[in-house]
Short mmCIF file of C-alpha atoms and ligand atoms in Angstrom, two decimals:
data_model
loop_
_atom_site.label_atom_id
_atom_site.label_comp_id
_atom_site.label_asym_id
_atom_site.label_seq_id
_atom_site.Cartn_x
_atom_site.Cartn_y
_atom_site.Cartn_z
CA MET L 26 -28.58 -87.12 129.68
CA ALA L 27 -31.63 -85.30 128.36
CA THR L 28 -33.46 -87.25 125.66
CA ILE L 29 -36.11 -86.16 123.17
CA ALA L 30 -39.53 -85.98 124.85
CA SER L 31 -41.55 -84.84 121.85
CA VAL L 32 -41.38 -83.19 118.45
CA THR L 33 -44.04 -80.91 117.11
CA ALA L 34 -44.46 -78.47 114.23
CA ASP L 35 -46.65 -75.78 112.77
CA TRP L 36 -46.62 -73.47 109.77
CA VAL L 37 -45.07 -70.00 109.70
CA LEU L 38 -44.54 -67.69 106.72
CA ASP L 39 -41.24 -67.36 104.85
CA SER L 40 -39.63 -64.33 103.19
CA ARG L 41 -41.87 -64.69 100.12
CA ALA L 42 -45.08 -64.92 102.18
CA VAL L 43 -45.33 -68.65 101.58
CA PRO L 44 -46.00 -71.12 104.41
CA THR L 45 -43.10 -73.18 105.67
CA VAL L 46 -42.50 -75.69 108.47
CA GLU L 47 -41.29 -74.73 111.93
CA ALA L 48 -40.40 -77.75 114.06
CA THR L 49 -39.91 -77.77 117.83
CA VAL L 50 -38.02 -80.44 119.75
CA THR L 51 -38.72 -80.65 123.48
CA LEU L 52 -36.22 -82.38 125.76
CA SER L 53 -36.97 -84.58 128.76
CA ASP L 54 -35.71 -81.79 131.05
CA GLY L 55 -38.21 -79.32 129.60
CA ARG L 56 -35.82 -77.30 127.45
CA TYR L 57 -36.73 -76.94 123.79
CA ALA L 58 -35.33 -75.79 120.45
CA PHE L 59 -36.95 -74.91 117.16
CA ALA L 60 -35.92 -74.48 113.53
CA GLN L 61 -37.54 -73.45 110.26
CA ALA L 62 -37.30 -74.89 106.74
CA PRO L 63 -36.11 -72.76 103.79
CA SER L 64 -37.61 -73.08 100.31
CA GLY L 65 -36.22 -72.68 96.78
CA ALA L 66 -37.76 -71.09 93.67
CA SER L 67 -35.28 -72.21 91.04
CA THR L 68 -35.45 -75.81 92.16
CA GLY L 69 -33.83 -78.77 90.45
CA VAL L 70 -35.87 -81.77 89.36
CA HIS L 71 -33.53 -84.05 91.32
CA GLU L 72 -34.12 -82.28 94.63
CA SER L 73 -35.90 -84.08 97.45
CA LEU L 74 -39.59 -83.30 97.55
CA GLU L 75 -40.94 -80.34 99.44
CA LEU L 76 -44.32 -81.58 100.66
CA ARG L 77 -47.09 -79.08 99.95
CA ASP L 78 -50.86 -79.37 100.25
CA THR L 79 -51.37 -79.29 96.49
CA HIS L 80 -54.85 -80.81 96.83
CA SER L 81 -56.09 -77.82 98.85
CA ARG L 82 -57.12 -74.33 97.72
CA ARG L 83 -55.85 -72.94 101.02
CA PHE L 84 -52.64 -70.93 100.49
CA SER L 85 -53.10 -71.64 96.76
CA GLY L 86 -52.07 -75.25 97.32
CA ARG L 87 -48.80 -74.24 98.99
CA GLY L 88 -49.82 -75.01 102.58
CA VAL L 89 -47.68 -77.40 104.60
CA LEU L 90 -50.23 -79.08 106.84
CA GLY L 91 -49.25 -82.49 105.44
CA ALA L 92 -45.61 -81.90 106.37
CA VAL L 93 -46.65 -80.57 109.77
CA ALA L 94 -48.69 -83.74 110.32
CA SER L 95 -45.62 -85.87 109.44
CA VAL L 96 -43.74 -84.17 112.27
CA ARG L 97 -46.52 -84.28 114.85
CA GLN L 98 -47.32 -87.91 114.23
CA GLU L 99 -44.74 -90.29 112.73
CA ILE L 100 -41.61 -88.24 113.40
CA SER L 101 -42.49 -87.45 117.00
CA VAL L 102 -43.15 -91.11 117.79
CA ALA L 103 -39.94 -92.22 116.04
CA LEU L 104 -37.60 -89.73 117.73
CA THR L 105 -39.06 -89.75 121.23
CA GLY L 106 -36.60 -91.21 123.73
CA MET L 107 -33.58 -90.78 121.42
CA ASP L 108 -30.34 -89.11 122.49
CA ALA L 109 -30.60 -85.49 121.35
CA THR L 110 -26.84 -85.21 120.91
CA ASP L 111 -26.53 -88.03 118.37
CA GLN L 112 -27.30 -86.07 115.21
CA ILE L 113 -26.28 -88.83 112.83
CA ALA L 114 -28.57 -91.39 114.51
CA LEU L 115 -31.45 -88.88 114.57
CA ASP L 116 -31.01 -88.07 110.89
CA GLN L 117 -30.68 -91.75 109.98
CA ARG L 118 -33.94 -92.42 111.80
CA LEU L 119 -35.64 -89.69 109.75
CA VAL L 120 -34.25 -91.14 106.53
CA SER L 121 -35.35 -94.70 107.30
CA LEU L 122 -38.75 -93.54 108.53
CA ASP L 123 -39.28 -91.70 105.26
CA GLY L 124 -38.18 -94.74 103.28
CA THR L 125 -38.36 -93.09 99.84
CA GLU L 126 -35.69 -91.92 97.40
CA ASP L 127 -37.18 -88.45 97.04
CA ARG L 128 -38.33 -87.95 100.66
CA SER L 129 -41.91 -87.74 99.46
CA HIS L 130 -43.34 -89.65 102.40
CA LEU L 131 -42.40 -87.24 105.20
CA GLY L 132 -41.41 -84.30 102.99
CA ALA L 133 -37.90 -82.82 102.90
CA ASN L 134 -39.30 -79.61 104.40
CA ALA L 135 -40.52 -81.55 107.47
CA MET L 136 -37.24 -83.47 107.67
CA VAL L 137 -34.90 -80.48 107.41
CA ALA L 138 -36.81 -78.46 110.01
CA VAL L 139 -36.73 -81.40 112.44
CA SER L 140 -33.08 -82.18 111.69
CA ALA L 141 -32.06 -78.57 112.43
CA ALA L 142 -34.24 -78.39 115.56
CA CYS L 143 -32.64 -81.64 116.81
CA ALA L 144 -29.19 -80.14 116.20
CA ARG L 145 -30.13 -77.10 118.28
CA ALA L 146 -31.46 -79.34 121.04
CA GLY L 147 -28.26 -81.40 120.94
CA ALA L 148 -26.15 -78.24 121.19
CA LEU L 149 -28.21 -77.18 124.21
CA VAL L 150 -27.56 -80.50 125.92
CA ASN L 151 -23.84 -80.38 125.10
CA GLU L 152 -23.69 -76.71 126.07
CA THR L 153 -21.78 -75.90 122.89
CA PRO L 154 -22.48 -73.45 120.06
CA LEU L 155 -24.50 -75.03 117.29
CA TRP L 156 -21.57 -74.87 114.85
CA ALA L 157 -19.26 -76.70 117.26
CA HIS L 158 -21.91 -79.36 117.93
CA LEU L 159 -22.43 -79.94 114.20
CA ALA L 160 -18.72 -79.86 113.41
CA GLY L 161 -17.80 -82.74 115.71
CA SER L 162 -14.27 -83.68 114.64
CA ARG L 163 -14.37 -81.54 111.46
CA LYS L 164 -12.19 -78.45 111.20
CA ALA L 165 -14.73 -75.62 111.36
CA THR L 166 -13.93 -72.41 109.46
CA LEU L 167 -15.44 -68.96 109.00
CA PRO L 168 -16.56 -69.10 105.37
CA LEU L 169 -15.81 -66.65 102.57
CA PRO L 170 -19.13 -65.11 101.52
CA MET L 171 -20.38 -65.12 97.91
CA VAL L 172 -22.82 -62.21 97.96
CA ASN L 173 -25.69 -61.43 95.62
CA LEU L 174 -25.56 -58.00 93.94
CA PHE L 175 -28.01 -58.27 91.00
CA SER L 176 -30.83 -60.75 90.47
CA GLY L 177 -32.83 -61.62 87.39
CA ASN L 178 -34.98 -64.46 86.11
CA LEU L 179 -36.85 -66.42 88.82
CA HIS L 180 -35.40 -64.35 91.69
CA ALA L 181 -36.52 -60.97 90.40
CA ARG L 182 -39.07 -61.81 87.71
CA GLY L 183 -37.36 -60.17 84.78
CA GLY L 184 -34.21 -58.32 83.78
CA MET L 185 -31.31 -60.47 82.61
CA THR L 186 -31.74 -64.19 81.95
CA ILE L 187 -28.98 -65.35 84.26
CA GLN L 188 -30.22 -65.61 87.80
CA ASP L 189 -27.60 -63.84 89.91
CA VAL L 190 -24.44 -61.75 89.65
CA LEU L 191 -22.53 -61.99 92.92
CA VAL L 192 -19.31 -60.63 94.43
CA VAL L 193 -16.64 -62.62 96.27
CA PRO L 194 -14.38 -60.50 98.55
CA PHE L 195 -11.64 -63.12 98.48
CA ALA L 196 -8.71 -60.88 99.46
CA ALA L 197 -10.34 -59.67 102.68
CA PRO L 198 -8.13 -60.44 105.67
CA ASP L 199 -11.00 -61.71 107.81
CA LEU L 200 -14.73 -62.31 107.82
CA VAL L 201 -15.64 -59.00 109.46
CA THR L 202 -13.68 -57.04 106.83
CA SER L 203 -15.23 -59.12 104.05
CA ILE L 204 -18.68 -57.98 105.17
CA GLU L 205 -17.48 -54.37 105.32
CA TRP L 206 -16.21 -54.60 101.74
CA VAL L 207 -19.48 -56.07 100.57
CA HIS L 208 -21.40 -53.30 102.33
CA ASP L 209 -19.34 -50.73 100.40
CA ILE L 210 -19.90 -52.51 97.08
CA TYR L 211 -23.64 -52.87 97.71
CA HIS L 212 -24.05 -49.17 98.38
CA ALA L 213 -21.79 -48.26 95.47
CA ALA L 214 -24.06 -50.34 93.22
CA LYS L 215 -27.08 -48.50 94.61
CA GLU L 216 -25.42 -45.19 93.80
CA LEU L 217 -24.63 -46.31 90.27
CA LEU L 218 -28.20 -47.46 89.71
CA ALA L 219 -29.61 -44.22 91.07
CA GLY L 220 -27.23 -42.31 88.79
CA ARG L 221 -28.62 -44.17 85.77
CA GLY L 222 -32.17 -43.49 86.89
CA ALA L 223 -32.60 -47.25 87.38
CA SER L 224 -34.74 -48.85 90.06
CA THR L 225 -33.10 -49.81 93.34
CA LEU L 226 -35.87 -52.24 94.27
CA VAL L 227 -34.48 -55.57 95.46
CA GLY L 228 -35.22 -59.16 94.44
CA ASP L 229 -35.95 -62.22 96.56
CA GLU L 230 -32.42 -62.38 97.99
CA GLY L 231 -31.92 -58.67 98.65
CA GLY L 232 -29.83 -58.04 95.52
CA PHE L 233 -30.99 -55.28 93.17
CA GLY L 234 -33.35 -56.26 90.38
CA ALA L 235 -31.13 -56.55 87.27
CA PRO L 236 -30.82 -53.04 85.80
CA SER L 237 -30.45 -54.38 82.26
CA SER L 238 -31.75 -57.25 80.16
CA SER L 239 -28.14 -57.87 79.14
CA SER L 240 -26.43 -60.26 81.55
CA GLU L 241 -23.05 -58.98 80.39
CA GLU L 242 -23.99 -55.38 81.16
CA CYS L 243 -24.93 -56.43 84.70
CA ILE L 244 -21.54 -58.14 85.11
CA ALA L 245 -19.80 -54.97 83.90
CA LEU L 246 -21.87 -52.87 86.32
CA ALA L 247 -20.87 -55.15 89.21
CA CYS L 248 -17.21 -54.47 88.29
CA ASP L 249 -17.94 -50.72 88.27
CA ALA L 250 -19.51 -51.01 91.72
CA ILE L 251 -16.42 -52.80 93.03
CA ALA L 252 -14.22 -50.00 91.66
CA LEU L 253 -16.49 -47.25 93.02
CA ALA L 254 -16.24 -48.93 96.43
CA GLY L 255 -12.46 -48.49 96.23
CA ARG L 256 -11.63 -52.14 95.68
CA GLU L 257 -9.81 -53.76 92.80
CA ALA L 258 -11.93 -56.17 90.79
CA GLY L 259 -9.89 -59.30 90.10
CA ALA L 260 -7.15 -58.58 92.63
CA GLU L 261 -9.35 -58.21 95.72
CA VAL L 262 -12.91 -59.02 94.77
CA GLY L 263 -14.11 -61.50 92.16
CA ILE L 264 -17.37 -61.91 90.30
CA ALA L 265 -19.48 -65.06 90.68
CA LEU L 266 -22.45 -65.98 88.52
CA ASP L 267 -25.39 -68.25 89.19
CA VAL L 268 -26.54 -68.81 85.63
CA ALA L 269 -29.28 -71.25 86.73
CA ALA L 270 -29.32 -72.54 83.16
CA THR L 271 -31.92 -75.19 83.97
CA HIS L 272 -34.38 -72.33 83.64
CA MET L 273 -33.00 -71.23 80.27
CA ILE L 274 -33.18 -74.54 78.39
CA GLN L 275 -35.88 -75.13 75.77
CA SER L 276 -37.51 -78.39 74.71
CA ASP L 277 -35.12 -78.63 71.70
CA GLY L 278 -32.10 -78.65 74.05
CA ASN L 279 -31.06 -75.11 73.10
CA TYR L 280 -30.75 -72.31 75.62
CA VAL L 281 -32.13 -68.79 75.47
CA LEU L 282 -29.71 -66.23 76.88
CA ASP L 283 -31.02 -62.66 77.00
CA GLY L 284 -33.38 -63.36 74.11
CA VAL L 285 -30.87 -65.22 71.91
CA SER L 286 -31.24 -68.95 71.26
CA MET L 287 -27.99 -70.95 71.34
CA SER L 288 -26.62 -74.47 71.70
CA SER L 289 -24.77 -75.75 74.79
CA ALA L 290 -21.49 -75.19 72.96
CA GLN L 291 -22.38 -71.61 72.04
CA LEU L 292 -23.48 -70.87 75.60
CA VAL L 293 -20.21 -72.31 76.93
CA ALA L 294 -18.24 -70.21 74.44
CA THR L 295 -20.10 -67.06 75.55
CA MET L 296 -19.32 -67.74 79.20
CA ALA L 297 -15.69 -68.58 78.38
CA ARG L 298 -15.40 -65.16 76.74
CA TRP L 299 -16.92 -63.51 79.82
CA GLN L 300 -14.13 -65.12 81.83
CA THR L 301 -11.47 -63.43 79.72
CA ASP L 302 -13.26 -60.05 79.81
CA TYR L 303 -14.30 -59.96 83.49
CA PRO L 304 -12.73 -61.19 86.76
CA ILE L 305 -15.07 -64.15 87.14
CA VAL L 306 -13.99 -66.61 89.82
CA SER L 307 -17.04 -68.90 90.02
CA ILE L 308 -19.85 -70.00 87.69
CA GLU L 309 -22.78 -71.94 89.07
CA ASP L 310 -25.09 -74.00 86.88
CA PRO L 311 -23.74 -72.76 83.52
CA LEU L 312 -25.66 -75.63 81.91
CA ALA L 313 -28.93 -77.34 82.78
CA GLU L 314 -29.38 -80.05 85.40
CA ASP L 315 -29.13 -83.01 83.00
CA ASP L 316 -26.88 -81.57 80.31
CA TRP L 317 -23.85 -83.63 81.41
CA ASP L 318 -22.25 -83.28 77.96
CA GLY L 319 -22.54 -79.51 78.14
CA TRP L 320 -20.98 -79.52 81.60
CA GLN L 321 -18.05 -81.50 80.25
CA LEU L 322 -17.61 -78.92 77.47
CA ALA L 323 -17.60 -76.19 80.12
CA ALA L 324 -14.96 -78.01 82.15
CA ILE L 325 -12.69 -77.98 79.11
CA ALA L 326 -13.46 -74.45 77.89
CA PHE L 327 -13.51 -72.57 81.18
CA LYS L 328 -10.41 -70.87 82.52
CA THR L 329 -8.27 -72.91 84.89
CA GLY L 330 -9.00 -71.93 88.46
CA VAL L 331 -12.58 -70.87 87.81
CA GLN L 332 -14.94 -72.62 90.19
CA LEU L 333 -17.46 -74.68 88.23
CA LEU L 334 -20.22 -75.06 90.77
CA GLY L 335 -23.06 -77.58 90.60
CA ASP L 336 -26.40 -76.68 92.15
CA ASP L 337 -29.29 -78.10 90.08
CA LEU L 338 -26.80 -80.56 88.56
CA LEU L 339 -25.90 -82.13 91.91
CA CYS L 340 -28.83 -81.29 94.21
CA THR L 341 -26.71 -82.12 97.29
CA HIS L 342 -26.95 -85.81 96.35
CA LEU L 343 -23.90 -88.02 96.87
CA ASP L 344 -24.54 -90.17 93.80
CA ARG L 345 -24.70 -87.13 91.51
CA LEU L 346 -21.56 -85.72 93.14
CA GLU L 347 -19.70 -88.99 92.43
CA ARG L 348 -20.87 -88.93 88.81
CA ALA L 349 -19.73 -85.33 88.35
CA ALA L 350 -16.35 -86.16 89.87
CA SER L 351 -15.86 -89.18 87.66
CA LEU L 352 -16.83 -87.22 84.52
CA GLY L 353 -14.69 -84.28 85.66
CA CYS L 354 -17.51 -81.90 84.83
CA ALA L 355 -17.73 -79.78 88.00
CA ASN L 356 -15.15 -78.89 90.59
CA ALA L 357 -17.45 -77.64 93.35
CA VAL L 358 -20.81 -78.50 94.88
CA LEU L 359 -23.48 -76.20 96.27
CA VAL L 360 -24.73 -77.67 99.55
CA LYS L 361 -28.37 -77.02 100.43
CA ALA L 362 -29.70 -79.15 103.27
CA ASN L 363 -33.30 -79.16 102.04
CA GLN L 364 -32.24 -80.47 98.63
CA ILE L 365 -31.47 -83.74 100.37
CA GLY L 366 -33.36 -83.70 103.69
CA THR L 367 -31.09 -83.70 106.73
CA LEU L 368 -28.11 -81.75 108.06
CA SER L 369 -25.94 -84.88 108.42
CA GLU L 370 -26.46 -85.77 104.77
CA ALA L 371 -25.60 -82.23 103.70
CA LEU L 372 -22.42 -82.35 105.78
CA ALA L 373 -21.57 -85.74 104.25
CA VAL L 374 -21.73 -84.19 100.77
CA ALA L 375 -19.37 -81.39 101.84
CA ASP L 376 -17.04 -83.98 103.40
CA ARG L 377 -17.05 -86.15 100.30
CA SER L 378 -16.39 -83.19 98.01
CA ARG L 379 -13.22 -82.52 99.99
CA GLU L 380 -12.10 -86.14 99.57
CA LEU L 381 -12.73 -85.84 95.84
CA GLY L 382 -10.59 -82.71 95.63
CA MET L 383 -13.63 -80.54 94.97
CA ARG L 384 -14.85 -77.47 96.80
CA ALA L 385 -18.17 -76.88 98.57
CA VAL L 386 -20.32 -73.79 99.04
CA VAL L 387 -22.98 -74.00 101.74
CA SER L 388 -26.06 -72.17 100.52
CA ALA L 389 -29.34 -70.68 101.68
CA ARG L 390 -32.46 -70.75 99.51
CA SER L 391 -34.23 -67.85 97.83
CA GLY L 392 -37.13 -68.39 100.25
CA GLU L 393 -35.72 -68.04 103.75
CA THR L 394 -36.79 -67.20 107.28
CA GLU L 395 -35.31 -65.38 110.24
CA ASP L 396 -33.76 -68.67 111.32
CA ASP L 397 -29.94 -68.62 111.22
CA TRP L 398 -28.92 -72.30 111.48
CA LEU L 399 -27.46 -72.14 107.98
CA ALA L 400 -24.60 -69.96 109.26
CA ASP L 401 -23.68 -72.58 111.84
CA LEU L 402 -23.93 -75.36 109.27
CA ALA L 403 -21.56 -73.50 106.94
CA VAL L 404 -19.04 -72.92 109.73
CA ALA L 405 -19.32 -76.53 110.95
CA SER L 406 -18.82 -77.99 107.47
CA GLY L 407 -15.41 -76.37 107.05
CA ALA L 408 -16.49 -75.85 103.42
CA GLY L 409 -14.90 -72.41 103.36
CA GLN L 410 -17.63 -70.68 101.35
CA ILE L 411 -21.20 -69.55 102.05
CA LYS L 412 -23.94 -68.13 99.81
CA VAL L 413 -26.80 -66.41 101.60
CA GLY L 414 -28.03 -63.75 99.18
CA SER L 415 -27.32 -60.07 99.58
CA VAL L 416 -26.56 -57.91 102.60
CA ALA L 417 -30.11 -56.62 102.75
CA ARG L 418 -33.40 -58.14 104.02
CA SER L 419 -33.42 -59.56 107.50
CA GLU L 420 -33.76 -63.22 106.52
CA ARG L 421 -30.32 -62.78 104.87
CA LEU L 422 -28.86 -60.63 107.65
CA ALA L 423 -29.86 -63.19 110.26
CA LYS L 424 -27.17 -65.43 108.76
CA TYR L 425 -24.50 -62.76 108.18
CA ASN L 426 -25.03 -61.33 111.65
CA ARG L 427 -24.80 -64.82 113.14
CA LEU L 428 -21.47 -65.25 111.28
CA LEU L 429 -20.28 -61.94 112.73
CA ARG L 430 -21.20 -63.10 116.25
CA ILE L 431 -19.38 -66.40 115.70
CA ALA L 432 -16.34 -64.52 114.36
CA ARG L 433 -16.28 -62.29 117.44
CA GLY L 434 -16.73 -65.17 119.88
CA ALA L 435 -13.98 -66.33 122.22
CA ASP L 436 -13.39 -69.67 120.43
CA SER L 437 -13.95 -68.41 116.93
CA PRO L 438 -12.83 -70.83 114.20
CA ARG L 439 -10.21 -69.64 111.73
CA TRP L 440 -11.09 -67.59 108.62
CA SER L 441 -11.09 -69.76 105.54
CA GLY L 442 -9.40 -67.02 103.51
CA SER L 443 -9.36 -66.67 99.75
CA ASN L 444 -10.06 -70.32 98.88
CA GLY L 445 -7.44 -69.92 96.19
CA PHE L 446 -9.41 -67.25 94.28
CA GLY L 447 -7.28 -64.56 92.73
CA ASN L 448 -4.44 -66.98 92.25
CA ALA L 449 -4.73 -69.10 89.13
CA ALA L 450 -1.84 -71.26 90.35
CA LEU L 451 -4.11 -72.49 93.10
CA GLY L 452 -6.85 -73.46 90.67
CA VAL L 453 -8.56 -76.72 91.46
CA ARG L 454 -8.36 -78.12 87.97
C1 2PG E 520 -29.78 -71.02 93.93
C2 2PG E 520 -30.67 -70.66 95.09
C3 2PG E 520 -30.08 -69.62 95.99
P1 2PG E 520 -33.20 -71.18 94.97
O1 2PG E 520 -30.25 -71.20 92.80
O2 2PG E 520 -28.59 -71.21 94.13
O3 2PG E 520 -29.67 -68.49 95.28
O4 2PG E 520 -31.94 -70.27 94.64
O5 2PG E 520 -33.28 -71.29 96.44
O6 2PG E 520 -34.35 -70.43 94.35
O7 2PG E 520 -32.96 -72.50 94.31
MG1 MG E 521 -28.24 -71.93 92.05
#
């Protein structure tokens, strides 16, 4: 059995021209595997720490030489000689070596890159696809994509206040068709924008920069794009929002939505109205990361069956997931491996959400690389949903194209299907 002979790392650039960590695991038989860390922009305060060289003027303080040193020194020593196929033991070793709550000793960026590189090395040894190696005894599925169409706020520096308007092709019969539908909607949106004389420049995740400073107008335009693409909004394709309200809250606890200041209750009422006027199937972070009371209001006011998805609220942390479940204030969790630190921990959050009767959406970050391990993680988790950004820009396509290859493979896992969207009777609340 090949064991880990060494682990090393260096910096590479991500999709926003910011340094990130690339880790390489070399096996005792000379084979090797590498993986790269993603990076968020609209980060939650409860996320594990991304270690950056803030003391240095190099890369404007965003260098990752400290994280790289963690890998080359402590991590390499700790993992050398370990069984490359035992992902849980490898990730546990990383967690105990770090020894902090917020992963500030090694850095979550160092940890996630090493964790993913170890998974690739383990898959090599087992001679299995990465998704099958990570899945273990889980029921892997091809996830339903939630695809970015318009971006504002921190992902496009302007436009509407809410961060993303996305489309969910829930009635597609299979993954390949779902991507075809999204292609049609994306290009229909481009045509609509061009027709209005609006810019078709794209934001950080490949979605178009919001064509209006009115979030509601962007939602309406997404519905128009669905119709122009020949699909029925509500019956075949739903709208998802990532409000990212953590970045809308003011020091007085009020929120500013498209220039208007409002309380949690008023914001919830606005979004509840959107749900009656538009075919919205999922709302992520409608309230800020610590506004638990507001989240509870949303859980009561939102339409039954609408997915109430916690990103900044939960930060892929088990304790926050348990709290949300006990308060009944979210019914789904966004799973981002670098919010916690390792792939096993991210999978554990997806597993636990299932036990709690909640859903999970495995997600990329707004800063990504050409690395595609996220697609395998999403398939392995059996979560049934994936969020990778839009169907443009190669750091996004790396994941979608990997999903297409998995779908076309001989032992392809089953399509997760609609996840209950489009059928209120199947609502999770
Ligand atoms: C989010 C993600 C991905 P970021 O908010 O869900 O869209 O963005 O990586 O900037 O946190
Ligand atoms: Mg989010």
